[in-house]
PDB file of C-alpha atoms in Angstrom:
ATOM      1  CA  MET X   1      24.641 -34.701 -46.073  1.00 51.00           C
ATOM      2  CA  GLU X   2      21.857 -35.989 -43.883  1.00 53.00           C
ATOM      3  CA  ALA X   3      21.362 -32.538 -42.318  1.00 51.00           C
ATOM      4  CA  GLU X   4      21.061 -30.960 -45.748  1.00 53.00           C
ATOM      5  CA  ASN X   5      18.395 -33.515 -46.693  1.00 54.00           C
ATOM      6  CA  ASP X   6      16.452 -32.675 -43.490  1.00 51.00           C
ATOM      7  CA  VAL X   7      16.509 -28.988 -44.356  1.00 51.00           C
ATOM      8  CA  LEU X   8      15.407 -29.739 -47.915  1.00 51.00           C
ATOM      9  CA  GLN X   9      12.587 -32.003 -46.703  1.00 55.00           C
ATOM     10  CA  GLY X  10      11.194 -29.315 -44.346  1.00 52.00           C
ATOM     11  CA  LYS X  11      12.233 -30.727 -40.975  1.00 54.00           C
ATOM     12  CA  GLU X  12      13.688 -27.318 -40.003  1.00 54.00           C
ATOM     13  CA  LYS X  13      10.261 -25.637 -39.868  1.00 58.00           C
ATOM     14  CA  PRO X  14       9.144 -27.043 -36.461  1.00 62.00           C
ATOM     15  CA  ARG X  15      12.165 -25.403 -34.826  1.00 67.00           C
ATOM     16  CA  LYS X  16      11.143 -22.040 -36.273  1.00 70.00           C
ATOM     17  CA  LYS X  17       7.577 -22.532 -35.002  1.00 72.00           C
ATOM     18  CA  ARG X  18       8.846 -23.339 -31.501  1.00 79.00           C
ATOM     19  CA  LYS X  19      11.082 -20.278 -31.495  1.00 84.00           C
ATOM     20  CA  TRP X  20       8.217 -18.063 -32.681  1.00 85.00           C
ATOM     21  CA  LEU X  21       5.888 -19.515 -30.013  1.00 86.00           C
ATOM     22  CA  ARG X  22       8.553 -19.061 -27.325  1.00 88.00           C
ATOM     23  CA  ASN X  23       9.025 -15.402 -28.319  1.00 89.00           C
ATOM     24  CA  ILE X  24       5.265 -14.810 -28.146  1.00 90.00           C
ATOM     25  CA  LEU X  25       5.027 -16.441 -24.686  1.00 91.00           C
ATOM     26  CA  VAL X  26       8.020 -14.506 -23.319  1.00 90.00           C
ATOM     27  CA  THR X  27       6.536 -11.240 -24.596  1.00 92.00           C
ATOM     28  CA  PHE X  28       3.103 -12.083 -23.163  1.00 92.00           C
ATOM     29  CA  PHE X  29       4.421 -12.962 -19.700  1.00 93.00           C
ATOM     30  CA  THR X  30       6.725  -9.928 -19.633  1.00 95.00           C
ATOM     31  CA  VAL X  31       3.820  -7.599 -20.404  1.00 94.00           C
ATOM     32  CA  PHE X  32       1.573  -9.483 -17.962  1.00 94.00           C
ATOM     33  CA  PHE X  33       4.035  -9.132 -15.056  1.00 95.00           C
ATOM     34  CA  LEU X  34       4.703  -5.471 -15.876  1.00 96.00           C
ATOM     35  CA  VAL X  35       0.953  -4.743 -15.786  1.00 95.00           C
ATOM     36  CA  ILE X  36       0.500  -6.648 -12.507  1.00 96.00           C
ATOM     37  CA  GLY X  37       3.571  -4.930 -11.008  1.00 95.00           C
ATOM     38  CA  GLY X  38       2.264  -1.511 -12.056  1.00 94.00           C
ATOM     39  CA  PHE X  39      -1.151  -2.255 -10.548  1.00 94.00           C
ATOM     40  CA  VAL X  40       0.363  -3.407  -7.233  1.00 93.00           C
ATOM     41  CA  TYR X  41       2.634  -0.353  -7.109  1.00 94.00           C
ATOM     42  CA  PHE X  42      -0.185   2.140  -7.694  1.00 92.00           C
ATOM     43  CA  GLN X  43      -2.591   0.289  -5.398  1.00 92.00           C
ATOM     44  CA  TYR X  44      -0.301  -0.129  -2.382  1.00 92.00           C
ATOM     45  CA  PHE X  45       2.889   1.943  -2.660  1.00 92.00           C
ATOM     46  CA  PHE X  46       2.074   5.113  -4.625  1.00 93.00           C
ATOM     47  CA  VAL X  47       1.396   8.075  -2.294  1.00 93.00           C
ATOM     48  CA  LEU X  48      -2.035   9.301  -3.357  1.00 92.00           C
ATOM     49  CA  GLY X  49      -2.062  12.316  -1.060  1.00 94.00           C
ATOM     50  CA  THR X  50      -0.276  13.924   1.829  1.00 95.00           C
ATOM     51  CA  GLY X  51      -1.575  16.267   4.493  1.00 94.00           C
ATOM     52  CA  VAL X  52      -1.907  17.351   8.100  1.00 95.00           C
ATOM     53  CA  LYS X  53      -4.649  16.456  10.591  1.00 94.00           C
ATOM     54  CA  THR X  54      -5.206  18.149  13.938  1.00 94.00           C
ATOM     55  CA  GLY X  55      -7.276  16.823  16.803  1.00 93.00           C
ATOM     56  CA  GLN X  56      -7.334  15.190  20.192  1.00 94.00           C
ATOM     57  CA  LEU X  57      -5.373  11.952  20.281  1.00 94.00           C
ATOM     58  CA  ASN X  58      -7.671   9.180  21.461  1.00 93.00           C
ATOM     59  CA  TYR X  59      -5.258   6.244  21.455  1.00 93.00           C
ATOM     60  CA  VAL X  60      -2.217   4.614  19.875  1.00 95.00           C
ATOM     61  CA  VAL X  61      -1.842   0.853  20.220  1.00 95.00           C
ATOM     62  CA  TYR X  62       0.696  -1.749  19.067  1.00 95.00           C
ATOM     63  CA  LYS X  63      -1.225  -4.724  17.679  1.00 93.00           C
ATOM     64  CA  GLY X  64      -1.387  -7.442  15.066  1.00 90.00           C
ATOM     65  CA  TYR X  65      -1.328 -11.213  14.611  1.00 90.00           C
ATOM     66  CA  VAL X  66       1.603 -11.689  12.238  1.00 91.00           C
ATOM     67  CA  PHE X  67       2.693  -8.127  11.489  1.00 92.00           C
ATOM     68  CA  LYS X  68       2.731  -5.961  14.616  1.00 93.00           C
ATOM     69  CA  THR X  69       1.920  -2.350  13.712  1.00 94.00           C
ATOM     70  CA  TYR X  70       1.068   0.869  15.529  1.00 96.00           C
ATOM     71  CA  GLU X  71      -2.549   1.958  15.058  1.00 96.00           C
ATOM     72  CA  GLY X  72      -4.215   5.093  16.392  1.00 95.00           C
ATOM     73  CA  LYS X  73      -7.280   7.283  16.385  1.00 95.00           C
ATOM     74  CA  LEU X  74      -7.570  11.063  16.374  1.00 94.00           C
ATOM     75  CA  ILE X  75     -10.816  12.838  17.329  1.00 92.00           C
ATOM     76  CA  GLN X  76     -11.169  16.011  15.292  1.00 89.00           C
ATOM     77  CA  ALA X  77     -12.978  19.144  16.416  1.00 79.00           C
ATOM     78  CA  GLY X  78     -16.440  19.696  14.970  1.00 72.00           C
ATOM     79  CA  TYR X  79     -19.257  17.358  14.122  1.00 64.00           C
ATOM     80  CA  SER X  80     -20.492  15.677  10.995  1.00 60.00           C
ATOM     81  CA  PRO X  81     -23.974  14.366  10.229  1.00 63.00           C
ATOM     82  CA  GLY X  82     -24.462  10.864  11.561  1.00 59.00           C
ATOM     83  CA  LYS X  83     -24.918   7.840   9.356  1.00 62.00           C
ATOM     84  CA  GLY X  84     -28.230   6.772  10.840  1.00 60.00           C
ATOM     85  CA  SER X  85     -30.425   9.842  10.484  1.00 59.00           C
ATOM     86  CA  PRO X  86     -29.925  13.453   9.428  1.00 61.00           C
ATOM     87  CA  THR X  87     -30.656  14.704  12.965  1.00 59.00           C
ATOM     88  CA  SER X  88     -27.955  12.645  14.691  1.00 58.00           C
ATOM     89  CA  VAL X  89     -24.377  13.903  14.997  1.00 59.00           C
ATOM     90  CA  GLN X  90     -21.055  12.164  15.462  1.00 64.00           C
ATOM     91  CA  SER X  91     -17.484  13.363  15.863  1.00 67.00           C
ATOM     92  CA  ASN X  92     -14.963  13.157  13.038  1.00 87.00           C
ATOM     93  CA  GLU X  93     -12.515  10.347  13.628  1.00 91.00           C
ATOM     94  CA  PHE X  94      -9.205   9.911  11.837  1.00 93.00           C
ATOM     95  CA  VAL X  95      -8.004   6.310  12.048  1.00 95.00           C
ATOM     96  CA  PHE X  96      -4.348   5.915  11.109  1.00 96.00           C
ATOM     97  CA  SER X  97      -1.269   3.694  11.201  1.00 96.00           C
ATOM     98  CA  VAL X  98       2.182   4.860  12.305  1.00 95.00           C
ATOM     99  CA  SER X  99       5.251   3.883  10.278  1.00 90.00           C
ATOM    100  CA  ASP X 100       7.991   4.948  12.708  1.00 92.00           C
ATOM    101  CA  LYS X 101       8.457   3.394  16.157  1.00 94.00           C
ATOM    102  CA  ASN X 102       9.830   6.641  17.665  1.00 95.00           C
ATOM    103  CA  VAL X 103       6.826   8.630  16.422  1.00 94.00           C
ATOM    104  CA  ALA X 104       4.469   5.985  17.838  1.00 94.00           C
ATOM    105  CA  GLU X 105       6.162   6.076  21.243  1.00 94.00           C
ATOM    106  CA  GLN X 106       5.884   9.888  21.378  1.00 94.00           C
ATOM    107  CA  LEU X 107       2.195   9.618  20.491  1.00 94.00           C
ATOM    108  CA  MET X 108       1.626   6.978  23.191  1.00 93.00           C
ATOM    109  CA  LEU X 109       2.842   9.500  25.764  1.00 92.00           C
ATOM    110  CA  ALA X 110       0.583  12.237  24.334  1.00 91.00           C
ATOM    111  CA  GLY X 111      -2.775  10.498  24.786  1.00 86.00           C
ATOM    112  CA  GLY X 112      -5.623  12.963  25.337  1.00 88.00           C
ATOM    113  CA  ARG X 113      -3.663  15.990  24.099  1.00 92.00           C
ATOM    114  CA  GLU X 114      -4.209  17.962  20.939  1.00 94.00           C
ATOM    115  CA  VAL X 115      -1.715  16.910  18.262  1.00 95.00           C
ATOM    116  CA  LYS X 116      -0.943  17.921  14.690  1.00 95.00           C
ATOM    117  CA  LEU X 117       0.129  14.955  12.546  1.00 96.00           C
ATOM    118  CA  HIS X 118       1.609  14.724   9.048  1.00 96.00           C
ATOM    119  CA  TYR X 119       0.372  11.720   7.068  1.00 96.00           C
ATOM    120  CA  ASN X 120       0.555  10.017   3.672  1.00 96.00           C
ATOM    121  CA  GLU X 121      -2.529   8.523   2.043  1.00 95.00           C
ATOM    122  CA  TYR X 122      -2.313   5.338  -0.005  1.00 95.00           C
ATOM    123  CA  LYS X 123      -5.045   3.713  -2.077  1.00 93.00           C
ATOM    124  CA  GLY X 124      -4.753   0.438  -0.153  1.00 90.00           C
ATOM    125  CA  ALA X 125      -3.171  -0.916   3.026  1.00 90.00           C
ATOM    126  CA  VAL X 126      -0.463  -3.577   3.234  1.00 91.00           C
ATOM    127  CA  PRO X 127      -0.215  -5.710   6.397  1.00 90.00           C
ATOM    128  CA  TRP X 128       3.355  -4.783   7.364  1.00 91.00           C
ATOM    129  CA  ARG X 129       2.610  -1.050   7.118  1.00 91.00           C
ATOM    130  CA  GLY X 130      -0.647  -1.092   9.092  1.00 90.00           C
ATOM    131  CA  TYR X 131      -4.385  -1.611   8.879  1.00 91.00           C
ATOM    132  CA  SER X 132      -5.186   1.882   7.608  1.00 93.00           C
ATOM    133  CA  LYS X 133      -4.543   3.526   4.264  1.00 94.00           C
ATOM    134  CA  TYR X 134      -3.497   6.673   6.202  1.00 96.00           C
ATOM    135  CA  VAL X 135       0.068   6.399   7.535  1.00 96.00           C
ATOM    136  CA  VAL X 136       1.408   9.011   9.966  1.00 96.00           C
ATOM    137  CA  ASP X 137       5.107   9.620   9.407  1.00 93.00           C
ATOM    138  CA  SER X 138       5.814  12.612  11.669  1.00 94.00           C
ATOM    139  CA  ILE X 139       4.479  14.802  14.468  1.00 94.00           C
ATOM    140  CA  ILE X 140       4.270  18.497  13.714  1.00 93.00           C
ATOM    141  CA  ASP X 141       3.072  19.688  17.114  1.00 92.00           C
ATOM    142  CA  ILE X 142       1.895  18.382  20.484  1.00 91.00           C
ATOM    143  CA  LYS X 143       0.099  20.961  22.624  1.00 90.00           C
ATOM    144  CA  LYS X 144       1.118  21.163  26.236  1.00 82.00           C
ATOM    145  CA  GLU X 145      -1.548  20.348  28.766  1.00 73.00           C
ATOM    146  CA  PRO X 146      -3.495  23.445  29.912  1.00 60.00           C
TER     147      PRO X 146
END
């Protein structure tokens, strides 16, 4: 009897308001986390491009403070205009990270040789994958020394 009087007097309405507010908040946070998750995926895990670079391997090093990663540099044939003035020239450098330990060890033994590397390009870098947005995942060719 008392419950029926509460319903008749309008005490049931606050529960409906709370339920409506809870549904709105759950929907908002679900959409919010989906948008943030989509942004993080496309920024750091979506492969933007893939390709092959050829050049003389300058170095490959294993470094890092918390996340140890393999980092390297490839010097490509040809020259590009320098940054300072239009008359200066500098070589094209390809700075990359290596995702596979076996690939990195093969590259460490090939320092100074001409190599052809397959890489994936990401929009951003994550610390456990390396410092560069270019990540080498395989070696196509290592030229023998002349």
